[in-house]
Coordinates of C-alpha atoms in Angstrom, one line a residue:
X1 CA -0.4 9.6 3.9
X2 CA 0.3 6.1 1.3
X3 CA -2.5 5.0 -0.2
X4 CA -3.3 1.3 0.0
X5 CA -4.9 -0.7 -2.2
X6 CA -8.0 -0.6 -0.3
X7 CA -8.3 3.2 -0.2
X8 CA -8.6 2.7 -4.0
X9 CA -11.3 2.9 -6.1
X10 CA -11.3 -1.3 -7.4
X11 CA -14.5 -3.1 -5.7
X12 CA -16.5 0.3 -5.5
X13 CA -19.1 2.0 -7.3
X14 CA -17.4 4.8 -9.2
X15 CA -19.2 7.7 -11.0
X16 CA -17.1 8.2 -14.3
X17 CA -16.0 12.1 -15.1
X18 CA -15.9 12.9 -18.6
X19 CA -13.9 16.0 -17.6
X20 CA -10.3 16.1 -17.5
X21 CA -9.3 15.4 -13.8
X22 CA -5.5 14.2 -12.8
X23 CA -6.8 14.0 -9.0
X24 CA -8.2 10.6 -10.5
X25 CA -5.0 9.0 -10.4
X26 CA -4.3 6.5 -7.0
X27 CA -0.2 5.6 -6.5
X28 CA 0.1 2.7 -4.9
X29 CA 4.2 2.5 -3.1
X30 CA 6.2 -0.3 -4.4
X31 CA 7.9 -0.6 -1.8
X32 CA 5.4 -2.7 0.8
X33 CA 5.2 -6.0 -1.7
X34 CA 8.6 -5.4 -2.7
X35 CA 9.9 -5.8 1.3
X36 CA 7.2 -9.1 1.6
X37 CA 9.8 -10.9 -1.1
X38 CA 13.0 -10.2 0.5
X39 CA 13.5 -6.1 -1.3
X40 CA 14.9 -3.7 1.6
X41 CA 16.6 -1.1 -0.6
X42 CA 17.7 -1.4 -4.1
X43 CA 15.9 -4.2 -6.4
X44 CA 18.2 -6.5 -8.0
X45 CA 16.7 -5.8 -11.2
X46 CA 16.2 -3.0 -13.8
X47 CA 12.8 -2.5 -15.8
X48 CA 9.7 -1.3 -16.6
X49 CA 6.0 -1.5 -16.9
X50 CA 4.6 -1.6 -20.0
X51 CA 1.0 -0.4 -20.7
X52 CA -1.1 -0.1 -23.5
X53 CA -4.6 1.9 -23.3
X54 CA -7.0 1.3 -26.1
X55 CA -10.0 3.1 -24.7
X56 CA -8.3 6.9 -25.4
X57 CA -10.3 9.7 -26.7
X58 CA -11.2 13.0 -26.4
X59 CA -12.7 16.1 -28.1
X60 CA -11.0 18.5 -30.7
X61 CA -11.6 22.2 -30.6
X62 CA -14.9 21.8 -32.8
X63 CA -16.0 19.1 -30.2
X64 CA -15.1 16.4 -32.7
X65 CA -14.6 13.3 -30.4
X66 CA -10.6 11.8 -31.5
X67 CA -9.9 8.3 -30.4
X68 CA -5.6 7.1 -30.6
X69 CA -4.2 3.8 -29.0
X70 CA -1.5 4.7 -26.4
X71 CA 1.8 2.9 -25.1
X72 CA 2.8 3.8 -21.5
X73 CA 6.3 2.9 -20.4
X74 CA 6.9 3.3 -16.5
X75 CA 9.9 2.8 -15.1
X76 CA 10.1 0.2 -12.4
X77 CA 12.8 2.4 -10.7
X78 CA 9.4 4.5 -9.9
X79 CA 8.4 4.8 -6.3
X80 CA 4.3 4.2 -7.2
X81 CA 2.5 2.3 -9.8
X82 CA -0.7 3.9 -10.4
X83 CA -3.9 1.5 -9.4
X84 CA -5.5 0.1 -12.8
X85 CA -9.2 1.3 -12.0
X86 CA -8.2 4.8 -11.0
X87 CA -6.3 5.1 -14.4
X88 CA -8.8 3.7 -16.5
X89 CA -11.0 6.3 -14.6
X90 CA -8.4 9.3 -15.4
X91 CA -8.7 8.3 -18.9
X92 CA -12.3 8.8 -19.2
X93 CA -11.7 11.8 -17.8
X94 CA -10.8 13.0 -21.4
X95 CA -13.9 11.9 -23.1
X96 CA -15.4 15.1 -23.1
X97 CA -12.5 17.5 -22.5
X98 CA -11.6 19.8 -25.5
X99 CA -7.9 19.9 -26.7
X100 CA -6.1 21.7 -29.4
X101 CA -4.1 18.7 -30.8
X102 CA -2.8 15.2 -30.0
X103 CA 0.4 16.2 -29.0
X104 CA -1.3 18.7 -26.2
X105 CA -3.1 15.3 -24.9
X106 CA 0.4 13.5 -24.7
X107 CA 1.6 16.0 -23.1
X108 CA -1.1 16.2 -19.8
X109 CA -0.7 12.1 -20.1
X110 CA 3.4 12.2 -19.8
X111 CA 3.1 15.1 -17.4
X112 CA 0.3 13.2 -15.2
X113 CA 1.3 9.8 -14.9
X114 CA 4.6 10.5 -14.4
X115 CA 3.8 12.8 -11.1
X116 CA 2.0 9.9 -10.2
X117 CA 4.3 7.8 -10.0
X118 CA 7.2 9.7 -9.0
X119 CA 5.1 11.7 -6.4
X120 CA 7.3 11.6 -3.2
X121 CA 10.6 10.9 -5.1
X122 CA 13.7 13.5 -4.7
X123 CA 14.7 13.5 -8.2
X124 CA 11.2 12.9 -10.1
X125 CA 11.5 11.7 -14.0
X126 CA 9.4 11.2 -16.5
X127 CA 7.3 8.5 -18.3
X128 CA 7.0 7.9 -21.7
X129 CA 4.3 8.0 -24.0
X130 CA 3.1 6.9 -27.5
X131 CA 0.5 7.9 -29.4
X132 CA -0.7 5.9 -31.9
X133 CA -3.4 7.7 -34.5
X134 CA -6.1 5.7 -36.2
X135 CA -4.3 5.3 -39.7
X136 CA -1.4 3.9 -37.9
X137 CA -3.6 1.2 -35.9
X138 CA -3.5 -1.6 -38.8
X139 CA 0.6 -1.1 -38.4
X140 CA -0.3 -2.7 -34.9
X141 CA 1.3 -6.2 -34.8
X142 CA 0.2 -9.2 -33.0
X143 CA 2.8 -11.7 -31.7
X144 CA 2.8 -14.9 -29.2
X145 CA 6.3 -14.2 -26.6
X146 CA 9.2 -15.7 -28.4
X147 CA 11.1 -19.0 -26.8
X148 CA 10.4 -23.0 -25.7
X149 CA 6.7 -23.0 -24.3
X150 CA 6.7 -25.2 -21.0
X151 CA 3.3 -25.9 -21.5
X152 CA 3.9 -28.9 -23.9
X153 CA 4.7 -30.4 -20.6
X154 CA 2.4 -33.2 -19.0
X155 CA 3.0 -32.4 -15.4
X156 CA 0.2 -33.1 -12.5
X157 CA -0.5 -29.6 -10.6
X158 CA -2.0 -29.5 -7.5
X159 CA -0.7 -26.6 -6.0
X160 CA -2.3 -22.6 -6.8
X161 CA -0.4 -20.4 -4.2
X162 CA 3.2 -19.4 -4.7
X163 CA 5.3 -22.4 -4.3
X164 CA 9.1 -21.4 -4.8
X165 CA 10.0 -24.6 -3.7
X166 CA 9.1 -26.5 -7.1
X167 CA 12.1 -24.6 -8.8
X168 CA 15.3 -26.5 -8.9
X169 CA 18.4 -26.3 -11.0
X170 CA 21.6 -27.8 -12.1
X171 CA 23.9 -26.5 -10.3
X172 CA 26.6 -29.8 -11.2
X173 CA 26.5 -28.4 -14.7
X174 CA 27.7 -26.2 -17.3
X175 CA 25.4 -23.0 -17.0
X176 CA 23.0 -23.0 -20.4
X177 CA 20.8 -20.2 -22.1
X178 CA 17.1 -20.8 -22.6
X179 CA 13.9 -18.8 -23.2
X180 CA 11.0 -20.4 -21.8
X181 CA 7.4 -19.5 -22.1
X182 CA 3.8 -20.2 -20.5
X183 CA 0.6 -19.5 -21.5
X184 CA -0.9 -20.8 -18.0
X185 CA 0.1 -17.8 -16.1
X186 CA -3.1 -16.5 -14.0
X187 CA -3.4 -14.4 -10.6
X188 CA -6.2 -12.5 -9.5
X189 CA -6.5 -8.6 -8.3
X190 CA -5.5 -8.4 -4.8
X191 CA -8.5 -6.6 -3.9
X192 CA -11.6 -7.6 -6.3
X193 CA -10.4 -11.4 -6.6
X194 CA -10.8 -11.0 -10.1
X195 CA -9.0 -12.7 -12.2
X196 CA -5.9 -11.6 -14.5
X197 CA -4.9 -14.0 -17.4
X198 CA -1.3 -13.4 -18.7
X199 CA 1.6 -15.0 -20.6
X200 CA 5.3 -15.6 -19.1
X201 CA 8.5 -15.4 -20.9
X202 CA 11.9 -16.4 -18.8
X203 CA 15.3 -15.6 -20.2
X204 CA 18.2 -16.7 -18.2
X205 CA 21.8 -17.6 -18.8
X206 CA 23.1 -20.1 -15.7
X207 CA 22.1 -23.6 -14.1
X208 CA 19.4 -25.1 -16.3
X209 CA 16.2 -24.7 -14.7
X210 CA 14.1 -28.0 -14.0
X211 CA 11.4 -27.1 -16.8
X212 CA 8.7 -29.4 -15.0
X213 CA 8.8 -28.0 -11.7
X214 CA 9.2 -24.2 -13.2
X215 CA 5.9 -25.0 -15.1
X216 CA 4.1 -26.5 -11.6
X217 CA 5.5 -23.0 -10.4
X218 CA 4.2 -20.4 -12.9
X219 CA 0.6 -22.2 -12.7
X220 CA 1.4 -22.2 -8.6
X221 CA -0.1 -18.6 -9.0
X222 CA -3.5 -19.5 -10.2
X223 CA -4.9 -18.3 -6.8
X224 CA -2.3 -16.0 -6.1
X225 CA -4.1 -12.7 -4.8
X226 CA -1.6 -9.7 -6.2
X227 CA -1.1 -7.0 -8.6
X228 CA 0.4 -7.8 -12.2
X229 CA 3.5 -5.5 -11.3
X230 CA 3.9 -7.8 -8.0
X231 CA 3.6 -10.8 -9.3
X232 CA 6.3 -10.7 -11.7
X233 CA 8.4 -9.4 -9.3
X234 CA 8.4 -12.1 -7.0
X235 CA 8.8 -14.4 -9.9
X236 CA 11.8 -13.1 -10.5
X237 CA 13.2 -12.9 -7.0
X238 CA 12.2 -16.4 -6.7
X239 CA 14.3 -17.2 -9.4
X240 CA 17.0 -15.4 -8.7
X241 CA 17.2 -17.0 -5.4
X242 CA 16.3 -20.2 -5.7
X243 CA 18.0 -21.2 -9.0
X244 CA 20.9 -18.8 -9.0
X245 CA 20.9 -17.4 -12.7
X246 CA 23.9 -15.4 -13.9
X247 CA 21.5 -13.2 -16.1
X248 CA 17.2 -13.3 -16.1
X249 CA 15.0 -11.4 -17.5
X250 CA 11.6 -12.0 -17.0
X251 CA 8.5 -10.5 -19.3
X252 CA 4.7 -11.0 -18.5
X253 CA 1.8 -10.0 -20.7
X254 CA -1.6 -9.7 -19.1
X255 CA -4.7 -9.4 -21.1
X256 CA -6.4 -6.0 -20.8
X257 CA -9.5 -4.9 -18.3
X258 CA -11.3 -1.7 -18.8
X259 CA -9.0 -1.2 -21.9
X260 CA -6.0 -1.7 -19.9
X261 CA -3.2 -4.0 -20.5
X262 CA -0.4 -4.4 -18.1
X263 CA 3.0 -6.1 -19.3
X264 CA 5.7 -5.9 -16.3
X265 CA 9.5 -6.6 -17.6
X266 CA 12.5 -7.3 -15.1
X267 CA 15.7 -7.7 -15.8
X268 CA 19.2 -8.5 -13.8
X269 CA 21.0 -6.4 -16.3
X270 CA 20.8 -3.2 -18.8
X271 CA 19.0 -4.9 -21.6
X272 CA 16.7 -2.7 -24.6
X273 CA 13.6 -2.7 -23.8
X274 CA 10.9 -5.9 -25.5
X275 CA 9.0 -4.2 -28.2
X276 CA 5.4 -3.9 -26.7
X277 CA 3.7 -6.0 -29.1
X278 CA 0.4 -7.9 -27.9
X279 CA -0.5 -11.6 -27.9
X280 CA -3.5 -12.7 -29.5
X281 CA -4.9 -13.0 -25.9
X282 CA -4.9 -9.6 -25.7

């Protein structure tokens, strides 16, 4: 059976296990939103989503409670994301579990997530997964996206639903490289209405995207009902259609809820991975 966002546990009253339980964990297919924006096979993009957890802990083998920070890469090649409340809910599922080590807890998390994600896949993979001890947290930077922030821009808004048809380009001219960034970037949770505050950064080489009408766009969103993973994704496939890139990349970073942060990254081509560094937002 697929799970739908409303079979989930977000907008219900959820008892919180302090025993280790994987069963917590709720995929969610891709694939549904990805075919509402024009996705019938294989995306035109590469990527991943990038968590960070920084509500982790659990007990050592003298019932000493252990608390780490923990980075989450998942693939966006993944059949599933994993619904925010049921891993929040998976995590507290530690609190009061023994384990020998750290590296034992990595382990279940790596193993866990990534069945989660890749359940239903032929040729399942792996996540990965960072953990970050206490005397490594002040190492822990904190760093606004990198580029030209649109929102020095004095534009009038008066749309907050997707509006693709604000972006324009110039396609009479020679193709140009920018990095653009917004602060203004808001959704909210497509079941709960609540709502998620994030950051934007575009990267493109190709016809120079009308800045004014791309900043109308990103804050288009502001009522936008969808899941950060989503979202991104059909800001990309607007711009890839609409505007006609050669190369885009684009990178959002949401603030956290329930000790969750979710930063989805899309790109057109192989590119390394952006370091997962937070904003101050975050």
């Amino acid at each position: 059976m697929t799970n739908t966002p409303e079979q989930s546990q977000l907008g219900k009253a959820s008892a919180y296990t302090d025993q280790y339980d994987p069963t917590l964990l709720f995929p969610i297919p891709r694939a549904g939103k990805r075919a509402e924006i024009g996705i019938a096979d294989v995306p035109p993009f590469f990527g991943a989503d990038l968590w960070t957890a920084f509500e982790v802990s659990w007990l050592n083998l003298r019932g000493k409670p252990q608390v780490a920070l923990v980075h989450f890469t998942i693939p966006c090649e993944s059949p599933n994301i994993v619904e925010s409340k049921s891993f929040k809910l998976y995590l507290n599922s530690f609190n009061n579990t023994r384990f020998g080590d750290a590296s034992e807890v990595q382990s279940r998390l790596r193993a866990d997530i990534s069945e989660a994600v890749w359940r239903g896949a032929p040729h399942p993979a792996t996540v990965g997964v960072k953990l970050i001890a206490p005397e490594l947290f002040d190492q822990e930077p904190v760093h606004e996206l990198d580029g030209l922030s649109l929102d020095r821009l004095d534009v009038e808004c008066t749309r907050y639903q997707p509006a693709p048809d604000l972006l324009k380009a110039q396609f009479d001219e020679a193709p140009v490289t920018e990095v653009l960034t917004s602060n203004l970037l808001k959704s909210n949770c497509l079941v709960t209405g609540q709502p998620d505050w994030g950051s934007v950064q575009i990267r493109y080489t190709g016809p120079q995207i009308d800045q004014e009408g791309l900043l109308q766009y990103i804050v288009s969103f502001r009522n936008h009902n969808e899941f950060h993973e989503q979202c991104v994704e059909r800001i990309f496939m607007d711009l890839w259609t609409r505007c006609k890139p050669i190369k885009l990349m684009v990178y959002a970073r949401y603030t956290r809820r329930g000790g969750l942060d979710i930063n989805p990254w899309r790109t057109s081509h192989p590119h390394a991975l952006p370091a997962n560094v937070r904003t101050a937002r975050q």
